[in-house]
mmCIF file of C-alpha atoms and ligand atoms in Angstrom:
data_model
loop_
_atom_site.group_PDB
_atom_site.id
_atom_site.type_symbol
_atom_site.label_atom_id
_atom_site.label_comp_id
_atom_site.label_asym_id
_atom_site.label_seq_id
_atom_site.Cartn_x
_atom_site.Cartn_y
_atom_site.Cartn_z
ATOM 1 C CA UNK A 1 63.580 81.745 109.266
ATOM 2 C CA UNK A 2 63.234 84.068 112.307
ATOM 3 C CA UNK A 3 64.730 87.545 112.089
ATOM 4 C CA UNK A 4 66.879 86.760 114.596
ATOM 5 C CA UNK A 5 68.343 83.489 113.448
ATOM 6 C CA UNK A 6 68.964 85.782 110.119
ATOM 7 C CA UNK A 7 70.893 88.301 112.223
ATOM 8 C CA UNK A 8 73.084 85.597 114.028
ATOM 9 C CA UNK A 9 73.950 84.194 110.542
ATOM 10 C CA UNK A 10 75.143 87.588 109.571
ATOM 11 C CA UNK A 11 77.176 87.786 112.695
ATOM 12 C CA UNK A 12 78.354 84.393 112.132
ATOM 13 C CA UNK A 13 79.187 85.060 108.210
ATOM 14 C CA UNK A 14 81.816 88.271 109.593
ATOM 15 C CA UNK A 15 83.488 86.671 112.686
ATOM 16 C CA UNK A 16 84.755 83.990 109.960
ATOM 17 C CA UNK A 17 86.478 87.618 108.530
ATOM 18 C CA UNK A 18 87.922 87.936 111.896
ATOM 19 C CA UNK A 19 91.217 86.362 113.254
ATOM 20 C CA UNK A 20 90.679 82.934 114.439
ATOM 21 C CA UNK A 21 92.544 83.745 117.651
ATOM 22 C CA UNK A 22 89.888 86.376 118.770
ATOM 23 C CA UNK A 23 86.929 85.095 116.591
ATOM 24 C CA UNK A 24 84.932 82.863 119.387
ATOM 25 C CA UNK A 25 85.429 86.346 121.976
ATOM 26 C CA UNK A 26 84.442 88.835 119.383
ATOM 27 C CA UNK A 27 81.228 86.687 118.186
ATOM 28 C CA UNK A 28 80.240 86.480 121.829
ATOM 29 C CA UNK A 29 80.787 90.044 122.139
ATOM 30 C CA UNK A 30 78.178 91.224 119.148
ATOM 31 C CA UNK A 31 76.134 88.493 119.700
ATOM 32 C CA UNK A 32 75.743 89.979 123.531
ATOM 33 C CA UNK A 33 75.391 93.247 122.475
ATOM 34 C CA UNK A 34 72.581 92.299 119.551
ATOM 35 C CA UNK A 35 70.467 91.493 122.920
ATOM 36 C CA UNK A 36 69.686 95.371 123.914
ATOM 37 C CA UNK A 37 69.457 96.489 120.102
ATOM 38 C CA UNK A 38 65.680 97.281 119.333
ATOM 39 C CA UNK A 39 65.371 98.907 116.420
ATOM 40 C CA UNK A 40 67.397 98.106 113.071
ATOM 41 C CA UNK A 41 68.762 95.223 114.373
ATOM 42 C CA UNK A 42 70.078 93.658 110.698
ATOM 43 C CA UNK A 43 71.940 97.394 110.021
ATOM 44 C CA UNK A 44 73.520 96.356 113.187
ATOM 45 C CA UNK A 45 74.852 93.422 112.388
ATOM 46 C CA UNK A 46 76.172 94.463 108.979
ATOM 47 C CA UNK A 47 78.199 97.353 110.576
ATOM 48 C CA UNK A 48 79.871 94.303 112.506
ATOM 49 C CA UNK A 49 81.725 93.524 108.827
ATOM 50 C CA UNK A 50 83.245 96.705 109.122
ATOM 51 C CA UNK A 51 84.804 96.058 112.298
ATOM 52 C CA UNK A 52 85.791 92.059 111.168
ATOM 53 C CA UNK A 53 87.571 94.040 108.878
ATOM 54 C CA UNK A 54 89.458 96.355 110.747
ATOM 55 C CA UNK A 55 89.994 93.950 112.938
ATOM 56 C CA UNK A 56 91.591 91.535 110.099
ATOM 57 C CA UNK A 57 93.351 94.381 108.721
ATOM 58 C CA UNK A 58 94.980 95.303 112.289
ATOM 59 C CA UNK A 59 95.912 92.194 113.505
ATOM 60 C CA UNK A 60 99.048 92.361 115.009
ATOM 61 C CA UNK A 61 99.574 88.517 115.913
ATOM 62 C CA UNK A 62 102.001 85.851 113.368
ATOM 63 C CA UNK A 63 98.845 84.700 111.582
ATOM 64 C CA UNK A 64 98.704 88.018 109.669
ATOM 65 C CA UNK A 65 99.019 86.905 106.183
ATOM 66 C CA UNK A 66 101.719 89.935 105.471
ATOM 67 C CA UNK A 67 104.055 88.142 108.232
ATOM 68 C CA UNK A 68 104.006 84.843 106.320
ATOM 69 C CA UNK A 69 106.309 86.735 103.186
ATOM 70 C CA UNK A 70 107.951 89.105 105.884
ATOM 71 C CA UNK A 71 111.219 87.059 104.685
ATOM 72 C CA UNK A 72 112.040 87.965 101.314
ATOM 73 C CA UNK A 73 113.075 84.085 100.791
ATOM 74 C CA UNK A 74 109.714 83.376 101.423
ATOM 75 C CA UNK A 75 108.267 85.941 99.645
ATOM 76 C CA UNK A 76 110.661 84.956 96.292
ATOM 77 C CA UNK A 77 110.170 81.414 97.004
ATOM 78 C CA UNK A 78 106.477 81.856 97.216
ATOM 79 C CA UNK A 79 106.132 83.827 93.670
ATOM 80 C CA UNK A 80 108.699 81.105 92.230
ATOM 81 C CA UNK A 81 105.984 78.703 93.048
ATOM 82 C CA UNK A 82 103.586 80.694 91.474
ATOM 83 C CA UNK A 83 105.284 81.002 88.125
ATOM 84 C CA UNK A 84 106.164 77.368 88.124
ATOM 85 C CA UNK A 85 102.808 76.469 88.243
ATOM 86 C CA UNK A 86 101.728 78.841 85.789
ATOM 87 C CA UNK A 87 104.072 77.589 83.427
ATOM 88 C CA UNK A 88 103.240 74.065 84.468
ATOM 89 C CA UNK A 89 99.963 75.004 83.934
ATOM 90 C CA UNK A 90 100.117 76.537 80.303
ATOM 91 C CA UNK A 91 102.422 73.947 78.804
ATOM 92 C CA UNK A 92 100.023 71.339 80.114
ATOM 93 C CA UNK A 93 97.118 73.202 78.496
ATOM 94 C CA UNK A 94 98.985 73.932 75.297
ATOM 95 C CA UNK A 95 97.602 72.114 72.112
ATOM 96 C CA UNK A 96 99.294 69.481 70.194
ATOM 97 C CA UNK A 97 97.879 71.359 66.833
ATOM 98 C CA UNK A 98 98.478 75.130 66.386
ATOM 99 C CA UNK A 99 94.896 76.250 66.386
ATOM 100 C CA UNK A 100 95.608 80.274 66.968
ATOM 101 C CA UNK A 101 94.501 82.232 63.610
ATOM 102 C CA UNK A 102 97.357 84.744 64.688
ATOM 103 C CA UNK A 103 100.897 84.510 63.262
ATOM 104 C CA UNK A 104 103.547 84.173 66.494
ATOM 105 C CA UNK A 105 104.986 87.084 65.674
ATOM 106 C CA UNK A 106 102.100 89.078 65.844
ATOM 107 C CA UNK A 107 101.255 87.673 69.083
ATOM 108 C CA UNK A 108 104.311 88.501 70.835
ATOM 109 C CA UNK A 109 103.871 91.954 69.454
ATOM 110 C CA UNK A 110 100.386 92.649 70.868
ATOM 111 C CA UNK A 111 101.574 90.779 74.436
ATOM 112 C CA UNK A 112 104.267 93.324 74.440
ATOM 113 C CA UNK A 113 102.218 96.360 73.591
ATOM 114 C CA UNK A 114 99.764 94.978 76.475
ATOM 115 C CA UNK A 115 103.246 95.083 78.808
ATOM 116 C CA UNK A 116 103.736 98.592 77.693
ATOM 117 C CA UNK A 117 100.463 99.803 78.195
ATOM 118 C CA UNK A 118 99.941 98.366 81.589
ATOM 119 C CA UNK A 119 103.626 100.062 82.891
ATOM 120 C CA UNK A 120 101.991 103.409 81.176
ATOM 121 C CA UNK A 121 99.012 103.780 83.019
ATOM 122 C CA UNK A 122 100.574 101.763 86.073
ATOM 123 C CA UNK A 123 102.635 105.386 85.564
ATOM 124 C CA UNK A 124 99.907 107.815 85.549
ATOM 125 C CA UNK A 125 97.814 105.851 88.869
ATOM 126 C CA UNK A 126 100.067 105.696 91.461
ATOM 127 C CA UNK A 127 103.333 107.039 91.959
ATOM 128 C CA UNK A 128 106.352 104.754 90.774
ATOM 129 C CA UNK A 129 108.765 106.692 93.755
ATOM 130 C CA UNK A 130 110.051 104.104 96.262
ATOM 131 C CA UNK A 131 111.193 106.922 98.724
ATOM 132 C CA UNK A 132 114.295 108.421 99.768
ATOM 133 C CA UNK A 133 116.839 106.240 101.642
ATOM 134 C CA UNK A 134 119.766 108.975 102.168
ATOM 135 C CA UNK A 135 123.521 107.353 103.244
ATOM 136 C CA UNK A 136 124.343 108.293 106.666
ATOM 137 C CA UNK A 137 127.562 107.172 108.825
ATOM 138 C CA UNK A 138 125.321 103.894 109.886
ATOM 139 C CA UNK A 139 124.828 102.838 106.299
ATOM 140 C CA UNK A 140 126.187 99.564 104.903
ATOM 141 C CA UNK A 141 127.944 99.108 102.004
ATOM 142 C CA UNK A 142 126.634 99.456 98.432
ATOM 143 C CA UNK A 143 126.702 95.705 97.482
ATOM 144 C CA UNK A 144 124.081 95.501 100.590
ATOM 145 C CA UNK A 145 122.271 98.402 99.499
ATOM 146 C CA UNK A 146 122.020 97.386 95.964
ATOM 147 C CA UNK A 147 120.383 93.480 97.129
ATOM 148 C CA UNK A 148 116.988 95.988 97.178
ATOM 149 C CA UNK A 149 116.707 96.614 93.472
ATOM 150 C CA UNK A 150 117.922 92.991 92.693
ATOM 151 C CA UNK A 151 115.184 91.893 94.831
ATOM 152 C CA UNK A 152 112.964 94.555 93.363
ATOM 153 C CA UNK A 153 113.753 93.153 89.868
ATOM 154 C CA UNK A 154 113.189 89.383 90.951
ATOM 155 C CA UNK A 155 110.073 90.077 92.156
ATOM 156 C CA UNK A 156 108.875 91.809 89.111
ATOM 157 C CA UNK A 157 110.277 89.050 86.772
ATOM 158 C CA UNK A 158 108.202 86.140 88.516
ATOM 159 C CA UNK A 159 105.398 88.324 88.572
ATOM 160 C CA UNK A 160 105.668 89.000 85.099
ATOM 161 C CA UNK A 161 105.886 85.459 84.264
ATOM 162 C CA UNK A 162 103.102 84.304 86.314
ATOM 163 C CA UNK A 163 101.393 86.604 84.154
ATOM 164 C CA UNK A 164 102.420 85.566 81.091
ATOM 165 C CA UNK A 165 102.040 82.040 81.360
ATOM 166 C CA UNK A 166 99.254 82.403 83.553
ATOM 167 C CA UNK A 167 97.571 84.341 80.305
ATOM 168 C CA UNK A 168 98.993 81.574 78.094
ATOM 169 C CA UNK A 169 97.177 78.764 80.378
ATOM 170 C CA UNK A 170 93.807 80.958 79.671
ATOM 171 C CA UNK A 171 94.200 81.679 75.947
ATOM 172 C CA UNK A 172 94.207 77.722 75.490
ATOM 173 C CA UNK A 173 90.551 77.777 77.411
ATOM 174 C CA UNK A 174 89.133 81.143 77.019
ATOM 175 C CA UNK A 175 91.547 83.499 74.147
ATOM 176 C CA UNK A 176 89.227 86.340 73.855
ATOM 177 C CA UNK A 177 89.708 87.159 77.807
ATOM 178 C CA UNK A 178 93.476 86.391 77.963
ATOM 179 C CA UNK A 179 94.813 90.303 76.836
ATOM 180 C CA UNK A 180 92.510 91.780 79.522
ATOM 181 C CA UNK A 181 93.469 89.652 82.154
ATOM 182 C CA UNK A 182 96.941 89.657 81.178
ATOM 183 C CA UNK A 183 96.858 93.699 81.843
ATOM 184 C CA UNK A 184 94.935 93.437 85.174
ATOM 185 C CA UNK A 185 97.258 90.487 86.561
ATOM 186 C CA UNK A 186 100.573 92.950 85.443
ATOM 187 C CA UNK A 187 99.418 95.745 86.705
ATOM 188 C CA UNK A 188 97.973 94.157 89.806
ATOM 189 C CA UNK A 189 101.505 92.645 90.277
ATOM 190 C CA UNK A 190 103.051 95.956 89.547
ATOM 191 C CA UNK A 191 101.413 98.021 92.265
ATOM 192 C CA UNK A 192 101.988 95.507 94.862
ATOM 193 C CA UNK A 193 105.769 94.563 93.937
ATOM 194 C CA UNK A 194 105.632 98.638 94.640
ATOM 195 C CA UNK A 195 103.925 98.722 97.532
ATOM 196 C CA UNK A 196 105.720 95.783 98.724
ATOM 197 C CA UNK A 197 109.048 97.521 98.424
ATOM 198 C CA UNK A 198 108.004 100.774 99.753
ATOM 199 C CA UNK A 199 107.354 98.200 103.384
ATOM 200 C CA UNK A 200 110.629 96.471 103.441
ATOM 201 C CA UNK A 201 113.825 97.230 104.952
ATOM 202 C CA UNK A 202 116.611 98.219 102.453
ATOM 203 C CA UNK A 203 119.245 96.559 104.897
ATOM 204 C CA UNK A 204 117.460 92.890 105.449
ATOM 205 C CA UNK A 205 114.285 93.207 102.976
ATOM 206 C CA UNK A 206 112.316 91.957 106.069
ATOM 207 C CA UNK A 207 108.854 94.005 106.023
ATOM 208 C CA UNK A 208 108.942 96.877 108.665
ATOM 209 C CA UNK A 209 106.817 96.739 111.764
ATOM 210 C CA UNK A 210 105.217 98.386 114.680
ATOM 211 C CA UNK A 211 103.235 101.231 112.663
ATOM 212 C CA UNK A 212 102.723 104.026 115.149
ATOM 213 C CA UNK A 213 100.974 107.224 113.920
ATOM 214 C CA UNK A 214 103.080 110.308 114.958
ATOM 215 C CA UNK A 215 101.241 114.198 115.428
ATOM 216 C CA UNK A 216 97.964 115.144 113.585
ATOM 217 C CA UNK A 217 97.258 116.771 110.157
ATOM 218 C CA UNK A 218 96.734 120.260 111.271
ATOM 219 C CA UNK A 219 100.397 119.779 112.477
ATOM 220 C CA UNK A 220 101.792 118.935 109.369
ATOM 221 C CA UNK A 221 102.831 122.163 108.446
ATOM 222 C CA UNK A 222 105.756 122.223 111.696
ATOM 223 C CA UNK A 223 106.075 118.754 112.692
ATOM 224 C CA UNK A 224 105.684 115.841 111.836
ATOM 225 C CA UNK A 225 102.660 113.948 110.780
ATOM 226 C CA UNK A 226 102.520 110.763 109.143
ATOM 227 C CA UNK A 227 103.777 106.943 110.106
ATOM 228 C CA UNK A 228 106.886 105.913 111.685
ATOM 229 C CA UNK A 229 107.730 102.468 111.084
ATOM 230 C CA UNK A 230 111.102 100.019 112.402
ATOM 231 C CA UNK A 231 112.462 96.671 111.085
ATOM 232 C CA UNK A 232 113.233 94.088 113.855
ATOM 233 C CA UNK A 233 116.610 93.749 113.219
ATOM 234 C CA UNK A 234 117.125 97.345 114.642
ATOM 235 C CA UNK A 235 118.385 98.443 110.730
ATOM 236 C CA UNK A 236 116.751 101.654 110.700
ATOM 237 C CA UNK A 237 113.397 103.482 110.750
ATOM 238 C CA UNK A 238 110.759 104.670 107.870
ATOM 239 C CA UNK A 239 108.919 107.813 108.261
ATOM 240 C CA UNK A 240 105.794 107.516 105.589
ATOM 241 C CA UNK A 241 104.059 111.372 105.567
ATOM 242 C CA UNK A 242 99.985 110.831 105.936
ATOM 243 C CA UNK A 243 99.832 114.014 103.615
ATOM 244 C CA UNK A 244 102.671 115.546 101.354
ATOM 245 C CA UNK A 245 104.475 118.618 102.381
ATOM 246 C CA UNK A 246 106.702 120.952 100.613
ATOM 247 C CA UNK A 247 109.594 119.700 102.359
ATOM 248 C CA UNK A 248 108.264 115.817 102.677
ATOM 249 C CA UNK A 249 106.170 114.572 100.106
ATOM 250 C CA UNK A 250 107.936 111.274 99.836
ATOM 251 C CA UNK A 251 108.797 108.352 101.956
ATOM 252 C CA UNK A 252 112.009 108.712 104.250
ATOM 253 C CA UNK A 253 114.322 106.073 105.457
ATOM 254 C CA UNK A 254 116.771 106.253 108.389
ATOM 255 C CA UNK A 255 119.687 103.785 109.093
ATOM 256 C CA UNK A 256 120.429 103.345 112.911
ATOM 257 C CA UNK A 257 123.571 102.844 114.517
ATOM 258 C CA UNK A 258 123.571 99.382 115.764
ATOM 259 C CA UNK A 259 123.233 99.619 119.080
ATOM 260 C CA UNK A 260 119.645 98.953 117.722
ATOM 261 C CA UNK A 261 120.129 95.577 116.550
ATOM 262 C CA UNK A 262 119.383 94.649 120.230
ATOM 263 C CA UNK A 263 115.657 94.504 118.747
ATOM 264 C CA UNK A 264 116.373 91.463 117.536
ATOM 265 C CA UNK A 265 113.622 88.814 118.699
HETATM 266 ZN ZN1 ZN B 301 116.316 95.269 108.527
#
């Protein structure tokens, strides 16, 4: 194996990182550019993973997997699948014969004090605020309002479940690993049922769009610096600081009037 066949195989293992829209033009592009490069010529081609990724990370077009559960149907409907197989899954694993040493009752205990524990340090990791979303004149009515913490709530009691049976399933095959993965795949599921909230819109639940990065961070002290984002129903906009400020350390929503619904593709 030549070096440079080994180079164009690590060029060819990133571009499959990169969208399949621009893969073909951005392979040509490196492999074009590997030409003129004389020295370190693998380095070079491993620094091309780093831009697959940014790429893949930045890709504005519909195949961007976070588009597929903009909907929160979807997004339900896709955990709902999830936990049905799960539980599909750990009743078909479950044995005719009780073979677990453990007495139910203690077992429930100790998969409730692994729930417990994983909320705990889920608390002390990453903040548990979802922002502030302040009423003004353009703001709909409670019941609409309130759809975000019922949605908020679904989401964590599928994920909750895919966990749990999902554990179940793996206790039947491998019980010493199930409490440990059990606390990983909750608080996993926690952070991103957060992190998934703190991206939606509190009007539709559609995930916001069109990130654009407002001032710089020697600003921050008089203006603003951080990331404005919009939903494309025109609902309102999210301002997410880049650092925390005395007087902004949190996300901030804004309702629009609805002259803005006109965004609407
Ligand atoms: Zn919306």
């Amino acid at each position: 194996v030549t070096l440079r066949s080994l180079n164009e195989a690590i060029l060819r293992s990133a571009a499959l990182i990169v969208p399949a829209t621009e893969r073909a033009e951005w392979f040509a592009e490196w492999r074009a550019e590997l030409c003129y490069v004389n020295r370190d010529a693998t380095a070079f081609c491993l620094g091309s993973f780093r831009d697959a990724l940014w790429l893949r990370s930045n890709n504005p077009t519909p195949t961007n997997r976070a588009l597929r559960l903009q909907s929160p149907v979807r997004c339900a409907l896709s955990l709902a699948v999830m936990a049905a197989l799960s539980m599909l899954l750990a009743f078909g694993l479950r044995p005719r014969v009780k073979s677990s040493p453990m007495p139910e009752e203690d077992l429930a205990l100790a998969w409730i004090w692994v729930f417990v524990l994983s909320l705990l340090i889920l608390s002390t990791v990453t903040p548990l605020k979802l922002g502030e979303y302040p009423a003004n004149r353009y703001a709909p009515s409670v019941v609409i309002r309130l759809r975000r913490w019922l949605f908020l709530f679904l989401k964590v009691g599928l994920l909750v479940s895919i966990a749990c049976f999902g554990c179940f399933a793996l206790a039947q095959v491998a019980e010493p690993l199930a409490p440990a993965t059990m606390f990983l795949g909750l608080h996993l599921g926690f952070r991103w049922a957060l992190t998934d909230q703190r991206k939606r819109c509190p009007v539709c639940l559609r995930l916001l769009t069109n990130p654009i990065s407002i001032g710089g961070a020697s600003q921050a002290f008089l203006g603003w610096y951080g990331t404005e984002l919009i939903c494309t129903h025109g609902h309102g906009l999210l301002y997410v600081p880049g650092t925390s400020t005395s007087w902004c350390c949190t996300q901030r929503w804004q309702y629009l009037d609805p002259t803005w619904s006109s965004l609407r593709p």
